[in-house]
PDB file of C-alpha atoms and ligand atoms in Angstrom:
ATOM      1  CA  MET A   1     -25.965 155.335 -85.657  1.00 94.00           C
ATOM      2  CA  GLU A   2     -24.689 153.380 -88.612  1.00 98.00           C
ATOM      3  CA  LYS A   3     -25.205 150.147 -90.207  1.00 98.00           C
ATOM      4  CA  THR A   4     -22.262 147.999 -91.624  1.00 98.00           C
ATOM      5  CA  LEU A   5     -21.831 144.712 -93.317  1.00 98.00           C
ATOM      6  CA  ILE A   6     -19.656 141.886 -92.232  1.00 98.00           C
ATOM      7  CA  LEU A   7     -19.078 138.672 -94.094  1.00 98.00           C
ATOM      8  CA  VAL A   8     -17.680 135.768 -92.024  1.00 98.00           C
ATOM      9  CA  LYS A   9     -15.630 134.219 -94.797  1.00 98.00           C
ATOM     10  CA  PRO A  10     -15.613 130.369 -95.695  1.00 98.00           C
ATOM     11  CA  ASP A  11     -12.427 129.803 -93.666  1.00 98.00           C
ATOM     12  CA  ALA A  12     -13.895 130.854 -90.498  1.00 98.00           C
ATOM     13  CA  VAL A  13     -17.221 129.004 -91.168  1.00 98.00           C
ATOM     14  CA  LYS A  14     -15.257 125.842 -91.822  1.00 98.00           C
ATOM     15  CA  ARG A  15     -13.226 126.371 -88.880  1.00 98.00           C
ATOM     16  CA  GLY A  16     -16.425 126.519 -86.654  1.00 98.00           C
ATOM     17  CA  LEU A  17     -15.592 130.192 -85.436  1.00 98.00           C
ATOM     18  CA  VAL A  18     -18.987 131.772 -86.534  1.00 98.00           C
ATOM     19  CA  GLY A  19     -20.233 131.888 -82.815  1.00 98.00           C
ATOM     20  CA  LYS A  20     -16.960 133.205 -81.376  1.00 98.00           C
ATOM     21  CA  ILE A  21     -16.668 135.929 -84.044  1.00 98.00           C
ATOM     22  CA  LEU A  22     -20.376 137.050 -83.692  1.00 98.00           C
ATOM     23  CA  ASP A  23     -19.913 137.096 -79.983  1.00 98.00           C
ATOM     24  CA  ARG A  24     -17.175 139.678 -80.142  1.00 98.00           C
ATOM     25  CA  PHE A  25     -19.407 142.083 -81.976  1.00 98.00           C
ATOM     26  CA  GLU A  26     -22.528 141.492 -79.877  1.00 97.00           C
ATOM     27  CA  GLN A  27     -20.447 141.930 -76.644  1.00 97.00           C
ATOM     28  CA  SER A  28     -19.243 145.335 -77.771  1.00 96.00           C
ATOM     29  CA  GLY A  29     -22.864 146.540 -77.899  1.00 97.00           C
ATOM     30  CA  LEU A  30     -23.257 146.257 -81.593  1.00 98.00           C
ATOM     31  CA  LYS A  31     -26.625 144.966 -82.632  1.00 98.00           C
ATOM     32  CA  ILE A  32     -27.308 142.159 -85.297  1.00 98.00           C
ATOM     33  CA  VAL A  33     -30.099 143.508 -87.482  1.00 98.00           C
ATOM     34  CA  ALA A  34     -29.884 141.063 -90.235  1.00 98.00           C
ATOM     35  CA  MET A  35     -28.155 137.613 -90.760  1.00 98.00           C
ATOM     36  CA  LYS A  36     -28.077 134.732 -93.228  1.00 98.00           C
ATOM     37  CA  MET A  37     -25.973 131.885 -94.309  1.00 98.00           C
ATOM     38  CA  ILE A  38     -25.400 131.914 -98.146  1.00 98.00           C
ATOM     39  CA  TRP A  39     -23.053 130.186-100.594  1.00 98.00           C
ATOM     40  CA  VAL A  40     -22.624 132.577-103.408  1.00 98.00           C
ATOM     41  CA  ASP A  41     -21.641 132.137-106.944  1.00 97.00           C
ATOM     42  CA  LYS A  42     -18.970 133.938-108.940  1.00 96.00           C
ATOM     43  CA  ASP A  43     -21.481 136.463-110.298  1.00 96.00           C
ATOM     44  CA  MET A  44     -22.373 137.629-106.779  1.00 97.00           C
ATOM     45  CA  ALA A  45     -18.819 137.559-105.572  1.00 98.00           C
ATOM     46  CA  GLY A  46     -17.893 139.676-108.558  1.00 97.00           C
ATOM     47  CA  LYS A  47     -20.326 142.202-107.537  1.00 97.00           C
ATOM     48  CA  HIS A  48     -18.858 142.268-104.069  1.00 97.00           C
ATOM     49  CA  TYR A  49     -15.354 142.724-105.181  1.00 96.00           C
ATOM     50  CA  THR A  50     -15.010 146.023-107.176  1.00 89.00           C
ATOM     51  CA  THR A  51     -13.509 146.261-110.636  1.00 91.00           C
ATOM     52  CA  ASN A  52     -12.641 149.845-109.976  1.00 92.00           C
ATOM     53  CA  GLU A  53      -9.102 150.249-111.460  1.00 95.00           C
ATOM     54  CA  GLU A  54      -7.952 152.788-108.842  1.00 94.00           C
ATOM     55  CA  PHE A  55      -8.877 150.261-106.090  1.00 93.00           C
ATOM     56  CA  LEU A  56      -7.203 147.459-107.972  1.00 96.00           C
ATOM     57  CA  VAL A  57      -3.923 149.459-108.583  1.00 96.00           C
ATOM     58  CA  GLY A  58      -3.954 150.253-104.770  1.00 95.00           C
ATOM     59  CA  MET A  59      -4.365 146.494-104.023  1.00 93.00           C
ATOM     60  CA  GLY A  60      -1.525 145.766-106.517  1.00 94.00           C
ATOM     61  CA  ASN A  61       0.729 148.337-104.862  1.00 94.00           C
ATOM     62  CA  LYS A  62       0.102 146.920-101.419  1.00 90.00           C
ATOM     63  CA  THR A  63       0.984 143.425-102.726  1.00 90.00           C
ATOM     64  CA  LEU A  64       4.233 144.924-104.238  1.00 92.00           C
ATOM     65  CA  LYS A  65       5.161 146.503-101.059  1.00 91.00           C
ATOM     66  CA  THR A  66       4.868 143.125 -99.231  1.00 87.00           C
ATOM     67  CA  TYR A  67       7.133 141.601-101.873  1.00 87.00           C
ATOM     68  CA  ALA A  68       9.723 144.188-101.310  1.00 89.00           C
ATOM     69  CA  GLU A  69       9.443 143.901 -97.480  1.00 86.00           C
ATOM     70  CA  TYR A  70       9.984 140.100 -97.744  1.00 85.00           C
ATOM     71  CA  GLY A  71      12.732 140.426-100.483  1.00 86.00           C
ATOM     72  CA  LYS A  72      10.623 138.512-103.079  1.00 85.00           C
ATOM     73  CA  ASP A  73      10.656 139.152-106.776  1.00 88.00           C
ATOM     74  CA  PRO A  74       7.131 139.831-107.926  1.00 88.00           C
ATOM     75  CA  LEU A  75       8.057 138.893-111.495  1.00 89.00           C
ATOM     76  CA  GLU A  76       9.018 135.343-110.323  1.00 86.00           C
ATOM     77  CA  VAL A  77       5.775 134.674-108.399  1.00 82.00           C
ATOM     78  CA  MET A  78       3.223 136.740-110.271  1.00 85.00           C
ATOM     79  CA  GLY A  79       4.757 137.068-113.669  1.00 89.00           C
ATOM     80  CA  THR A  80       4.327 140.803-113.715  1.00 92.00           C
ATOM     81  CA  LYS A  81       5.308 143.919-111.765  1.00 93.00           C
ATOM     82  CA  ASP A  82       2.261 145.945-113.062  1.00 95.00           C
ATOM     83  CA  PRO A  83       0.208 146.875-110.062  1.00 95.00           C
ATOM     84  CA  LEU A  84      -3.232 146.739-111.934  1.00 96.00           C
ATOM     85  CA  GLU A  85      -2.424 143.208-113.225  1.00 95.00           C
ATOM     86  CA  ILE A  86      -1.505 142.092-109.733  1.00 95.00           C
ATOM     87  CA  GLY A  87      -4.601 143.816-108.299  1.00 95.00           C
ATOM     88  CA  LYS A  88      -6.728 141.804-110.886  1.00 96.00           C
ATOM     89  CA  MET A  89      -5.087 138.608-109.863  1.00 95.00           C
ATOM     90  CA  VAL A  90      -5.722 139.279-106.129  1.00 95.00           C
ATOM     91  CA  ARG A  91      -9.351 140.036-106.884  1.00 97.00           C
ATOM     92  CA  GLN A  92      -9.604 136.753-108.821  1.00 97.00           C
ATOM     93  CA  TRP A  93      -8.415 134.821-105.870  1.00 97.00           C
ATOM     94  CA  ASN A  94     -10.818 136.715-103.637  1.00 97.00           C
ATOM     95  CA  LEU A  95     -13.657 135.533-105.944  1.00 98.00           C
ATOM     96  CA  GLU A  96     -12.384 131.938-105.645  1.00 98.00           C
ATOM     97  CA  PHE A  97     -12.032 132.199-101.914  1.00 98.00           C
ATOM     98  CA  LEU A  98     -15.557 133.767-101.243  1.00 98.00           C
ATOM     99  CA  THR A  99     -17.189 130.949-103.443  1.00 98.00           C
ATOM    100  CA  SER A 100     -15.315 128.135-101.835  1.00 98.00           C
ATOM    101  CA  GLY A 101     -17.959 127.582 -99.185  1.00 98.00           C
ATOM    102  CA  PRO A 102     -20.812 129.281 -97.379  1.00 98.00           C
ATOM    103  CA  VAL A 103     -20.378 132.518 -95.774  1.00 98.00           C
ATOM    104  CA  VAL A 104     -22.472 134.195 -92.993  1.00 98.00           C
ATOM    105  CA  ALA A 105     -23.574 137.689 -93.868  1.00 98.00           C
ATOM    106  CA  VAL A 106     -24.537 140.053 -91.026  1.00 98.00           C
ATOM    107  CA  ILE A 107     -25.500 143.678 -90.715  1.00 98.00           C
ATOM    108  CA  LEU A 108     -24.526 145.138 -87.510  1.00 98.00           C
ATOM    109  CA  GLU A 109     -25.885 148.433 -86.232  1.00 98.00           C
ATOM    110  CA  GLY A 110     -24.409 150.854 -83.613  1.00 97.00           C
ATOM    111  CA  ILE A 111     -22.756 154.123 -82.960  1.00 95.00           C
ATOM    112  CA  HIS A 112     -19.858 154.624 -85.317  1.00 97.00           C
ATOM    113  CA  ALA A 113     -20.425 151.022 -86.377  1.00 98.00           C
ATOM    114  CA  VAL A 114     -18.231 151.038 -89.470  1.00 98.00           C
ATOM    115  CA  THR A 115     -15.268 152.263 -87.415  1.00 98.00           C
ATOM    116  CA  ILE A 116     -15.791 150.069 -84.500  1.00 98.00           C
ATOM    117  CA  VAL A 117     -16.210 146.955 -86.546  1.00 98.00           C
ATOM    118  CA  ARG A 118     -12.945 147.580 -88.514  1.00 98.00           C
ATOM    119  CA  LYS A 119     -11.228 148.042 -85.189  1.00 97.00           C
ATOM    120  CA  ILE A 120     -12.677 144.748 -83.799  1.00 98.00           C
ATOM    121  CA  VAL A 121     -11.766 142.912 -87.062  1.00 98.00           C
ATOM    122  CA  GLY A 122      -8.180 144.195 -87.241  1.00 97.00           C
ATOM    123  CA  ALA A 123      -5.689 144.975 -89.989  1.00 95.00           C
ATOM    124  CA  THR A 124      -6.032 143.098 -93.401  1.00 94.00           C
ATOM    125  CA  LEU A 125      -2.986 141.079 -92.927  1.00 92.00           C
ATOM    126  CA  PRO A 126      -2.783 138.804 -89.880  1.00 90.00           C
ATOM    127  CA  THR A 127       0.834 139.622 -89.472  1.00 87.00           C
ATOM    128  CA  PHE A 128      -0.109 143.179 -88.605  1.00 90.00           C
ATOM    129  CA  SER A 129      -3.598 142.718 -86.957  1.00 94.00           C
ATOM    130  CA  GLU A 130      -3.424 143.642 -83.263  1.00 94.00           C
ATOM    131  CA  PRO A 131      -3.403 140.742 -80.915  1.00 92.00           C
ATOM    132  CA  GLY A 132      -6.840 141.363 -79.438  1.00 95.00           C
ATOM    133  CA  SER A 133      -8.515 141.872 -82.762  1.00 97.00           C
ATOM    134  CA  ILE A 134     -10.406 138.824 -84.569  1.00 97.00           C
ATOM    135  CA  ARG A 135      -7.806 138.496 -87.313  1.00 97.00           C
ATOM    136  CA  GLY A 136      -4.981 138.920 -84.788  1.00 96.00           C
ATOM    137  CA  MET A 137      -6.553 136.273 -82.422  1.00 95.00           C
ATOM    138  CA  TYR A 138      -7.475 133.573 -84.944  1.00 95.00           C
ATOM    139  CA  SER A 139      -5.165 133.774 -87.922  1.00 94.00           C
ATOM    140  CA  ILE A 140      -1.391 133.804 -88.784  1.00 94.00           C
ATOM    141  CA  ASP A 141      -1.894 133.518 -92.449  1.00 94.00           C
ATOM    142  CA  SER A 142       0.850 135.513 -94.494  1.00 90.00           C
ATOM    143  CA  PRO A 143       0.457 137.260 -97.980  1.00 89.00           C
ATOM    144  CA  VAL A 144       3.760 135.748 -99.060  1.00 87.00           C
ATOM    145  CA  LEU A 145       2.437 132.187 -98.596  1.00 91.00           C
ATOM    146  CA  ALA A 146      -0.942 133.194 -99.921  1.00 93.00           C
ATOM    147  CA  ASN A 147       0.637 134.770-103.062  1.00 90.00           C
ATOM    148  CA  ASP A 148       3.029 131.709-103.620  1.00 88.00           C
ATOM    149  CA  ARG A 149      -0.174 129.436-103.539  1.00 92.00           C
ATOM    150  CA  LYS A 150      -2.107 131.825-105.673  1.00 92.00           C
ATOM    151  CA  ARG A 151      -4.910 132.359-103.254  1.00 96.00           C
ATOM    152  CA  ALA A 152      -6.409 135.115-101.135  1.00 96.00           C
ATOM    153  CA  VAL A 153      -5.130 135.723 -97.655  1.00 96.00           C
ATOM    154  CA  ARG A 154      -7.326 133.821 -95.285  1.00 97.00           C
ATOM    155  CA  ASN A 155      -8.262 136.412 -92.775  1.00 96.00           C
ATOM    156  CA  MET A 156     -11.852 135.164 -91.903  1.00 97.00           C
ATOM    157  CA  ILE A 157     -13.835 138.358 -92.129  1.00 98.00           C
ATOM    158  CA  HIS A 158     -14.913 141.138 -94.629  1.00 98.00           C
ATOM    159  CA  ALA A 159     -16.015 144.378 -93.096  1.00 98.00           C
ATOM    160  CA  SER A 160     -17.153 147.405 -94.960  1.00 98.00           C
ATOM    161  CA  GLY A 161     -14.484 150.040 -95.105  1.00 96.00           C
ATOM    162  CA  THR A 162     -16.475 153.183 -95.089  1.00 97.00           C
ATOM    163  CA  VAL A 163     -20.054 154.382 -94.534  1.00 98.00           C
ATOM    164  CA  GLU A 164     -20.552 154.771 -98.302  1.00 97.00           C
ATOM    165  CA  GLU A 165     -19.178 151.242 -99.033  1.00 96.00           C
ATOM    166  CA  ALA A 166     -21.504 149.801 -96.162  1.00 98.00           C
ATOM    167  CA  LYS A 167     -24.579 151.364 -97.905  1.00 98.00           C
ATOM    168  CA  LEU A 168     -23.691 149.779-101.193  1.00 97.00           C
ATOM    169  CA  GLU A 169     -22.847 146.405 -99.748  1.00 98.00           C
ATOM    170  CA  ILE A 170     -25.942 146.259 -97.475  1.00 98.00           C
ATOM    171  CA  GLU A 171     -28.010 146.941-100.610  1.00 98.00           C
ATOM    172  CA  LEU A 172     -26.106 144.029-102.503  1.00 98.00           C
ATOM    173  CA  TRP A 173     -26.436 141.413 -99.806  1.00 98.00           C
ATOM    174  CA  PHE A 174     -29.816 142.146 -98.159  1.00 98.00           C
ATOM    175  CA  HIS A 175     -33.356 143.009 -99.058  1.00 98.00           C
ATOM    176  CA  LYS A 176     -34.850 145.782 -97.040  1.00 98.00           C
ATOM    177  CA  ARG A 177     -37.519 143.285 -95.521  1.00 98.00           C
ATOM    178  CA  GLU A 178     -34.592 141.228 -94.262  1.00 98.00           C
ATOM    179  CA  ILE A 179     -33.443 144.039 -91.911  1.00 98.00           C
ATOM    180  CA  TYR A 180     -35.141 144.133 -88.457  1.00 98.00           C
ATOM    181  CA  ASP A 181     -35.529 147.186 -86.050  1.00 97.00           C
ATOM    182  CA  TYR A 182     -35.872 146.086 -82.482  1.00 97.00           C
ATOM    183  CA  HIS A 183     -34.625 146.953 -78.864  1.00 96.00           C
ATOM    184  CA  ARG A 184     -31.994 145.098 -77.093  1.00 96.00           C
ATOM    185  CA  ALA A 185     -32.240 144.999 -73.381  1.00 94.00           C
ATOM    186  CA  ASP A 186     -28.819 146.342 -72.640  1.00 93.00           C
ATOM    187  CA  GLU A 187     -29.294 149.525 -74.801  1.00 92.00           C
ATOM    188  CA  ASP A 188     -30.885 151.072 -71.688  1.00 91.00           C
ATOM    189  CA  VAL A 189     -27.905 150.586 -69.654  1.00 92.00           C
ATOM    190  CA  MET A 190     -25.244 151.320 -72.261  1.00 91.00           C
ATOM    191  CA  PHE A 191     -26.580 154.409 -73.958  1.00 88.00           C
TER     192      PHE A 191
HETATM  193  P1  GDP B   1      -9.742 144.320 -96.171  1.00 82.33           P
HETATM  194  O1  GDP B   1     -10.896 145.411 -96.434  1.00 82.33           O
HETATM  195  O2  GDP B   1      -9.200 144.447 -94.777  1.00 82.33           O
HETATM  196  O3  GDP B   1     -10.486 142.803 -96.316  1.00 82.33           O
HETATM  197  O4  GDP B   1      -8.695 144.440 -97.305  1.00 82.33           O
HETATM  198  P2  GDP B   1      -8.680 144.597 -98.790  1.00 82.33           P
HETATM  199  O5  GDP B   1      -9.892 145.181 -99.401  1.00 82.33           O
HETATM  200  O6  GDP B   1      -7.333 145.400 -99.121  1.00 82.33           O
HETATM  201  O7  GDP B   1      -8.443 143.235 -99.456  1.00 82.33           O
HETATM  202  C1  GDP B   1      -9.478 142.293 -99.612  1.00 82.33           C
HETATM  203  C2  GDP B   1      -9.004 140.808 -99.308  1.00 82.33           C
HETATM  204  O8  GDP B   1      -7.911 140.527-100.227  1.00 82.33           O
HETATM  205  C3  GDP B   1      -8.348 140.653 -98.001  1.00 82.33           C
HETATM  206  O9  GDP B   1      -9.192 140.572 -97.064  1.00 82.33           O
HETATM  207  C4  GDP B   1      -7.554 139.516 -98.232  1.00 82.33           C
HETATM  208  O10 GDP B   1      -8.326 138.281 -98.122  1.00 82.33           O
HETATM  209  C5  GDP B   1      -7.146 139.615 -99.648  1.00 82.33           C
HETATM  210  N1  GDP B   1      -5.833 140.183 -99.820  1.00 82.33           N
HETATM  211  C6  GDP B   1      -5.418 141.531 -99.421  1.00 82.33           C
HETATM  212  N2  GDP B   1      -4.010 141.795 -99.769  1.00 82.33           N
HETATM  213  C7  GDP B   1      -3.701 140.626-100.206  1.00 82.33           C
HETATM  214  C8  GDP B   1      -2.286 140.162-100.738  1.00 82.33           C
HETATM  215  O11 GDP B   1      -1.325 140.987-100.715  1.00 82.33           O
HETATM  216  N3  GDP B   1      -2.234 138.921-101.155  1.00 82.33           N
HETATM  217  C9  GDP B   1      -3.268 138.074-101.190  1.00 82.33           C
HETATM  218  N4  GDP B   1      -3.182 136.869-101.714  1.00 82.33           N
HETATM  219  N5  GDP B   1      -4.499 138.314-100.859  1.00 82.33           N
HETATM  220  C10 GDP B   1      -4.655 139.726-100.291  1.00 82.33           C
END
């Protein structure tokens, strides 16, 4: 049994997709054990998006790879080829995005919840997310367009990447008293 955190990001909230998105998780057998709508400030968003340099370099390298694939010059668009600097820029865009409207924060519980949720959410970039995944179904945003406009890719959901990350993120977003333990009727049939 695992718990994991998802954030329905401001683009999905503003598009009225909260119900459809949560439905996907609930139907799979994952249980909502905590949920709230919250419009966070930059301070909170900054705690959510790590400043870990290794992570930022990784993010920068991913962005550089996208530029190479689409034949774009990162120097022209971003003003640098340094993966750390690019990673910091993408982080900044993420802070702006996450604070641009309310988000719905949810803790989902279930067997292998972290992995199952990432599968249902789909790959980070909508161009590569599987058609049946949430990102694949509801978004066609592209990193090339996003980088040109100096904003985060609008991919509707954040989901914890690992069990360790899930623990930290759950502690950041919820008090223990906001997390409930209850029995869902279909658990008897499914498990
Ligand atoms: P996730 O765990 O699947 O959300 O992916 P990451 O942790 O790698 O990235 C965090 C968020 O940054 C993503 O959900 C996107 O909104 C945004 N993002 C990721 N890669 C890029 C990129 O190359 N360009 C831009 N503009 N945004 C990106």
